[in-house]
Short mmCIF file of C-alpha atoms in Angstrom, two decimals:
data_model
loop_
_atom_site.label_atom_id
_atom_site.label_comp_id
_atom_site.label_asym_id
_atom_site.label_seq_id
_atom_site.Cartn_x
_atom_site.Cartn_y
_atom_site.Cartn_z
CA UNK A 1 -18.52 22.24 -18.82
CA UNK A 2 -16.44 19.94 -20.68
CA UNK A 3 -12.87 18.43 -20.51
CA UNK A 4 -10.92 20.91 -21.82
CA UNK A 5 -13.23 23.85 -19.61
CA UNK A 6 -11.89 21.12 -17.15
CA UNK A 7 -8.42 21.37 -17.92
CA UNK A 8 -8.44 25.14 -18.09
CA UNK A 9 -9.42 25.94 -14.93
CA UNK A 10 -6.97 23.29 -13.06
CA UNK A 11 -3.88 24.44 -15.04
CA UNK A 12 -5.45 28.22 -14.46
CA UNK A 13 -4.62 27.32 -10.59
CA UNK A 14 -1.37 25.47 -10.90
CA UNK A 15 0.03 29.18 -12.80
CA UNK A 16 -1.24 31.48 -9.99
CA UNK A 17 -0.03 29.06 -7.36
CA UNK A 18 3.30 28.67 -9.14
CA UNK A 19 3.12 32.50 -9.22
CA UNK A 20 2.52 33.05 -5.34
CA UNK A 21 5.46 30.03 -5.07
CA UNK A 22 7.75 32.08 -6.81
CA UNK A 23 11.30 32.84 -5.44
CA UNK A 24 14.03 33.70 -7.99
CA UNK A 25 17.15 32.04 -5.86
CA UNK A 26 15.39 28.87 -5.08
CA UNK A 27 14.68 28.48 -8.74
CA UNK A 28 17.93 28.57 -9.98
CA UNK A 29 19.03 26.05 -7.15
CA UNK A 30 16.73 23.59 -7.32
CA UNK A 31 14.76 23.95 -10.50
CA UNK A 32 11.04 24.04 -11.48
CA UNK A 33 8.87 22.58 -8.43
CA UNK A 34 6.00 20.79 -10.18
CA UNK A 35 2.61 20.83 -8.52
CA UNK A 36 0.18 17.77 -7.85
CA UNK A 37 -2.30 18.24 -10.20
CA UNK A 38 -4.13 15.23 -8.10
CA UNK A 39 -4.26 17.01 -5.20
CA UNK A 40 -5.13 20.38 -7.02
CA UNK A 41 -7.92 19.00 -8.75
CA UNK A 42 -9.62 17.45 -5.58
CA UNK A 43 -8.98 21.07 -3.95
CA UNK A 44 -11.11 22.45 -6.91
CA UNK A 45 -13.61 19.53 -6.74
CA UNK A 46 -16.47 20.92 -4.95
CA UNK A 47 -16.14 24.78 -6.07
CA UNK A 48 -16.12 23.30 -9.68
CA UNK A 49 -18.82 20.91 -8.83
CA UNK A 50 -21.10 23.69 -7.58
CA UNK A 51 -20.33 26.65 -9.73
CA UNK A 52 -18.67 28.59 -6.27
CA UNK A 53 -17.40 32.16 -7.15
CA UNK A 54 -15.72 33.23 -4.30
CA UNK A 55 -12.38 34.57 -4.26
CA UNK A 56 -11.61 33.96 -0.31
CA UNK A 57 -12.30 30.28 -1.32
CA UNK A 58 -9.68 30.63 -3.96
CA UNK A 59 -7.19 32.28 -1.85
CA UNK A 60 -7.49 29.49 0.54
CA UNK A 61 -6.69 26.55 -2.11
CA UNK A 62 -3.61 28.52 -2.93
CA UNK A 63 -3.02 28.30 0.63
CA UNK A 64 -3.24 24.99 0.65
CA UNK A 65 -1.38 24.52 -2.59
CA UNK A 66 1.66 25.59 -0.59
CA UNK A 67 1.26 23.61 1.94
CA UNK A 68 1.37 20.65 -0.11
CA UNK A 69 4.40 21.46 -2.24
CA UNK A 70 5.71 22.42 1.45
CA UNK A 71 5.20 18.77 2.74
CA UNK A 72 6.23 17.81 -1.13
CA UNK A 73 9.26 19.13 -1.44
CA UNK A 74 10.43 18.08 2.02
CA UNK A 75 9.55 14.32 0.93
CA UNK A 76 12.96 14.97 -1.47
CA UNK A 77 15.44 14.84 0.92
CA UNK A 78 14.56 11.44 1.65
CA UNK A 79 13.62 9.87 -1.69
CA UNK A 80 16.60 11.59 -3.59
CA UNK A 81 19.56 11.10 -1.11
CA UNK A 82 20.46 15.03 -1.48
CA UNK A 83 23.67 16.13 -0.12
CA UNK A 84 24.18 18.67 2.85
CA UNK A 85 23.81 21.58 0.56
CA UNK A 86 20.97 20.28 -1.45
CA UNK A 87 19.09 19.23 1.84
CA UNK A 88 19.53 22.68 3.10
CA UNK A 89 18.05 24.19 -0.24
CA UNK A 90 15.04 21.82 -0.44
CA UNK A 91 14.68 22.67 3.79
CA UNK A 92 14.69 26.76 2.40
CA UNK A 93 12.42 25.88 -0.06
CA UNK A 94 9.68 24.31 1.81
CA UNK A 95 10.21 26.91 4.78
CA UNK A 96 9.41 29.98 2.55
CA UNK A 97 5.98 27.57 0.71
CA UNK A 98 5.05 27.03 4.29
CA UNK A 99 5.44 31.17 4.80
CA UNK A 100 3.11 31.54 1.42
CA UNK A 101 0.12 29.76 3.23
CA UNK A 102 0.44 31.77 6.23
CA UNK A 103 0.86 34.96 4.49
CA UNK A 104 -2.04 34.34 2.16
CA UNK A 105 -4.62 33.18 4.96
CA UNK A 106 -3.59 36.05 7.07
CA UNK A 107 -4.56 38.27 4.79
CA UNK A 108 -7.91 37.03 4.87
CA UNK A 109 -7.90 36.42 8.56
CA UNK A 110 -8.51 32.80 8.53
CA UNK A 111 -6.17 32.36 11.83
CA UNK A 112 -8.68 29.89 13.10
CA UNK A 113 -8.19 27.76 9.67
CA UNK A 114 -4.32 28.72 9.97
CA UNK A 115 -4.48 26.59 13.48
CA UNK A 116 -6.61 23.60 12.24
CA UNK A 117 -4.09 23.30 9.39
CA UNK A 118 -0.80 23.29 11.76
CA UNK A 119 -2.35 20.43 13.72
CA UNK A 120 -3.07 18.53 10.58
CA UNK A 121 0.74 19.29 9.34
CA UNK A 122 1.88 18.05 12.38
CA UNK A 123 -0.22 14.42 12.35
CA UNK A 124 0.77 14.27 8.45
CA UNK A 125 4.62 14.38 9.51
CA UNK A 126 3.89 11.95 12.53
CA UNK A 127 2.36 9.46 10.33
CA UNK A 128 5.90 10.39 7.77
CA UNK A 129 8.15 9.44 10.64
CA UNK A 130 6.38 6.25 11.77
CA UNK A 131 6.27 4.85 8.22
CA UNK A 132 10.41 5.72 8.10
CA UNK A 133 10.76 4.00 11.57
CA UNK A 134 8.35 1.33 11.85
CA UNK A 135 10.01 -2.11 11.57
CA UNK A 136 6.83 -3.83 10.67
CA UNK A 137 4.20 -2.24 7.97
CA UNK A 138 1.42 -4.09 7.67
CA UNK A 139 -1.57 -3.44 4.68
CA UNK A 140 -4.17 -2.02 6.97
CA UNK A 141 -1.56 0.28 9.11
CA UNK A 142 -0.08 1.55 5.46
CA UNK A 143 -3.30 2.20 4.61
CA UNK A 144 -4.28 4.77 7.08
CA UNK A 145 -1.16 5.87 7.34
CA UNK A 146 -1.69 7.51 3.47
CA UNK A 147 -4.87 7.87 4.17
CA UNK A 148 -3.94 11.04 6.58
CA UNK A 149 -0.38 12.05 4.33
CA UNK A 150 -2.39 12.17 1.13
CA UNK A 151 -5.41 13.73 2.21
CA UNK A 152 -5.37 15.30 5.57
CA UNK A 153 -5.30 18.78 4.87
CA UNK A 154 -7.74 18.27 1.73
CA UNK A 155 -10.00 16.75 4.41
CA UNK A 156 -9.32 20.05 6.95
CA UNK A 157 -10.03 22.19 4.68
CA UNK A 158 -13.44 20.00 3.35
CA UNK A 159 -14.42 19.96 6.87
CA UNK A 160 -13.73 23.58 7.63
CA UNK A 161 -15.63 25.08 4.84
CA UNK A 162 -18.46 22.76 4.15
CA UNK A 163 -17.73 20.44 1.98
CA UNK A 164 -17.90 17.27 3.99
CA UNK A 165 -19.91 15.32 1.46
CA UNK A 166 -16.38 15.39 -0.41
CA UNK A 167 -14.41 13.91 1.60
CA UNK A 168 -14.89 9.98 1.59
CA UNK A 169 -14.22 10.50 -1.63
CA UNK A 170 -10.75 12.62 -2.36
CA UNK A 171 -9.72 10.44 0.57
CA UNK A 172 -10.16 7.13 -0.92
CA UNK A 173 -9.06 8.21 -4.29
CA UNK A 174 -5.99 10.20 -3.45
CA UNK A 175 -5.11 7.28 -1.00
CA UNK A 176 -5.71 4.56 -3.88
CA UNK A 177 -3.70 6.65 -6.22
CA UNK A 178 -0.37 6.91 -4.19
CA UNK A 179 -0.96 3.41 -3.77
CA UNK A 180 -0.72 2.37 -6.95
CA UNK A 181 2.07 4.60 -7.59
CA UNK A 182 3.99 2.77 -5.02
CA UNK A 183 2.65 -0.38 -6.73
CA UNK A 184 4.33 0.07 -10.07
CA UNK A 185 7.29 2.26 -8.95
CA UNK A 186 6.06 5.16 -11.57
CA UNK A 187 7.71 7.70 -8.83
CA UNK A 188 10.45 7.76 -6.34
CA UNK A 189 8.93 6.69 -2.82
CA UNK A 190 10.11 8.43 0.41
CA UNK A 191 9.05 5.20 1.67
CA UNK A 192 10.88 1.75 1.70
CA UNK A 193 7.25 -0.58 1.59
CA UNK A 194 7.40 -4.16 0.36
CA UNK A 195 5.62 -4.70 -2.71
CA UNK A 196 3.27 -7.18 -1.03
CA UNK A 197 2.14 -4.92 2.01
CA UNK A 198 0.95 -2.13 -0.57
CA UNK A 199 -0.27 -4.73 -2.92
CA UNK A 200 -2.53 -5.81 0.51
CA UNK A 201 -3.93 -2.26 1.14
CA UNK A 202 -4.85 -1.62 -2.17
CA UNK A 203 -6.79 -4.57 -1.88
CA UNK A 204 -8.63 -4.06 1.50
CA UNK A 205 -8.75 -0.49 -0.13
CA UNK A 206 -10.81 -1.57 -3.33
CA UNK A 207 -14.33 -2.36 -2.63
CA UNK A 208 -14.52 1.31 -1.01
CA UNK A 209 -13.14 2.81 -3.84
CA UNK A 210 -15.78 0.66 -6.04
CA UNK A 211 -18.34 2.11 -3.58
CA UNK A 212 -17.39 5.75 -3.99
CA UNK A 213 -17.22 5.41 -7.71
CA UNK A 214 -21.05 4.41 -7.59
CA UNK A 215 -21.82 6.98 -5.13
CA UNK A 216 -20.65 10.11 -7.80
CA UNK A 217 -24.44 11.05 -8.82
CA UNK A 218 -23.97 14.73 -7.23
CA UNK A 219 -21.07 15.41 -9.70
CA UNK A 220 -20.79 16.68 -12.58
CA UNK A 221 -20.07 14.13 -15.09
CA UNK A 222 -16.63 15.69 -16.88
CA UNK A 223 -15.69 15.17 -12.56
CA UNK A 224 -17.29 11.74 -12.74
CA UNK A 225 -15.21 11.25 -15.75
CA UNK A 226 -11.55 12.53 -14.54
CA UNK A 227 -11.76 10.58 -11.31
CA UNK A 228 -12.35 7.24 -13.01
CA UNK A 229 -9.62 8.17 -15.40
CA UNK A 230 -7.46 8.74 -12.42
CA UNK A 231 -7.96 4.74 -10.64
CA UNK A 232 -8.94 2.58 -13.59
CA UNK A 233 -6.78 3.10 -15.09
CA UNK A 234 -3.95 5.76 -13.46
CA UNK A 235 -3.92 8.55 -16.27
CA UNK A 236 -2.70 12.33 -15.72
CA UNK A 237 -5.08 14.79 -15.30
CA UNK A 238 -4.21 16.47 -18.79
#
């Protein structure tokens, strides 16, 4: 496999979950919803890493694609200041991606999954509302705080289907990389953080990150390569 193989196969997934995402209306009102290609990639991570053919296993990152542009999406009433019409579109939209996931891992009767993800959807939007309400922020409570929006149902679904060796990993990278987003303001934030307090995660965040990176033996190296691309430094996927 090589970068462009890579490449292939990640923007293979964004089309079909784009596809399943579809809704004609929702479209016209609000306009192309782009995926993470972050969080995609670390969804593919361990079927890419170990040559997995298994279409269940496919159906259930597209299930988890929605959820994400579900949780996504919802983030844009807050960082965009949408009006009363707008809100109610971007509310629509992340209703009916939050329908795809059901529908798809119903088909495949993953209703125990189904539950482990609405308890993780429901901590991720605990740990949204005490970031919007909290007076005080400091590094280490920021820190976890991302640690469970960025990655939490990456980790369910790690845990869930065996792929726990994983998940240090997508969580400290997808953690460090919203981080540094935050850091030099290269996206709207639904979060108002002081530049020092993320500044002060990242840091306390680092020498784990260093760790993981010299922990990647049991990945391919095109993986080994993408992920360093990703922190050191930020670069898109493709």
């Amino acid at each position: 496999m090589n970068k462009h193989e890579l490449n292939s196969i990640v923007e293979k997934y964004i089309s079909d979950l784009q596809y399943a995402l579809r809704e004609p209306i929702l479209k016209r009102e609000i306009g192309h919803f782009p995926v993470d290609s972050i969080k995609a990639f670390f969804l593919l991570l361990p079927i890419v890493n170990e040559k997995i053919k298994d279409d269940k296993l496919r159906k259930i990152t597209l299930s988890l694609g929605a959820i994400h542009a579900a949780l996504d999406i919802h983030d844009r009433i807050e960082s965009t200041h949408a009006t009363s019409a707008e809100q109610q579109l971007t509310v629509l939209a992340g209703d009916h991606f939050s329908g795809i996931h059901y529908r798809i891992l119903a088909e495949i009767g993953e209703f125990g999954f189904i539950r482990e993800l609405s308890q993780t959807i429901a901590h991720i939007n605990e740990q949204k509302t005490s970031l919007h309400h909290e007076r005080r922020t400091t590094g280490p409570i920021l820190l976890e705080r991302l640690k469970v929006i960025e990655s939490g149902c990456t980790a369910t679904y790690y845990k869930s289907y065996g792929f726990e060796s994983y998940l240090e990993l997508s969580e400290t990278v997808l953690t460090f990389v919203r981080l540094d987003r935050m850091a030099n303001s290269t996206e709207q934030q639904a979060f108002a953080i002081d530049e020092t307090i993320v500044q002060q995660a990242m840091d306390l965040l680092l020498p784990k990150l260093n760790l993981e990176l010299e922990q990647m033996s049991s990945l391919h190296p095109v993986l080994q390569q993408v992920i360093h691309e990703l922190v050191n430094p930020l670069k898109p996927l493709s």
